Amino acid sequence: SFKLLGFLDVKNVPCARESVLYGSLGSLVVGLGHFLATSRVRRSCDFAVGGFIFTMLGYWFYCRYNFAQHRIRQRMLREGMKNKILFEGSSLDPERKQTGNERSNS
């Protein structure tokens, strides 16, 4: 496995790999773009590092937000399926049509 900065295991942490890859691409684009515009090497390297950090953190937060939403939807779906199995065929089943006798007994 590859550890970024010695502690971030890129293989096992969700969104880490994509964040590093997009950060590298952002670094290349920003650094090269600044160099082509100004022809200043040192300043372009500074912009490239800033582009890496900005792009990596931006994608990290975007990806983690979507990951959290996905996990919440999975949890809700799992609970809904569990409740469907639990209440299926009972009087508490919302999809079951109640007859006249069942309504008067309730």
GROMACS .gro file of N, CA and C in nm, residues 3 40 86 93-94:
model
   15
    3LYS      N    1   0.140   0.507   0.132
    3LYS     CA    2   0.100   0.600   0.238
    3LYS      C    3   0.147   0.739   0.202
   40ARG      N    4   0.785   3.238  -1.548
   40ARG     CA    5   0.856   3.243  -1.421
   40ARG      C    6   0.849   3.105  -1.355
   86LEU      N    7  -4.018  -0.759   0.828
   86LEU     CA    8  -4.074  -0.776   0.962
   86LEU      C    9  -4.226  -0.762   0.961
   93ASP      N   10  -4.874  -0.388   0.795
   93ASP     CA   11  -4.818  -0.376   0.660
   93ASP      C   12  -4.890  -0.264   0.585
   94PRO      N   13  -4.821  -0.158   0.547
   94PRO     CA   14  -4.887  -0.045   0.479
   94PRO      C   15  -4.936  -0.080   0.338
   0.00000   0.00000   0.00000
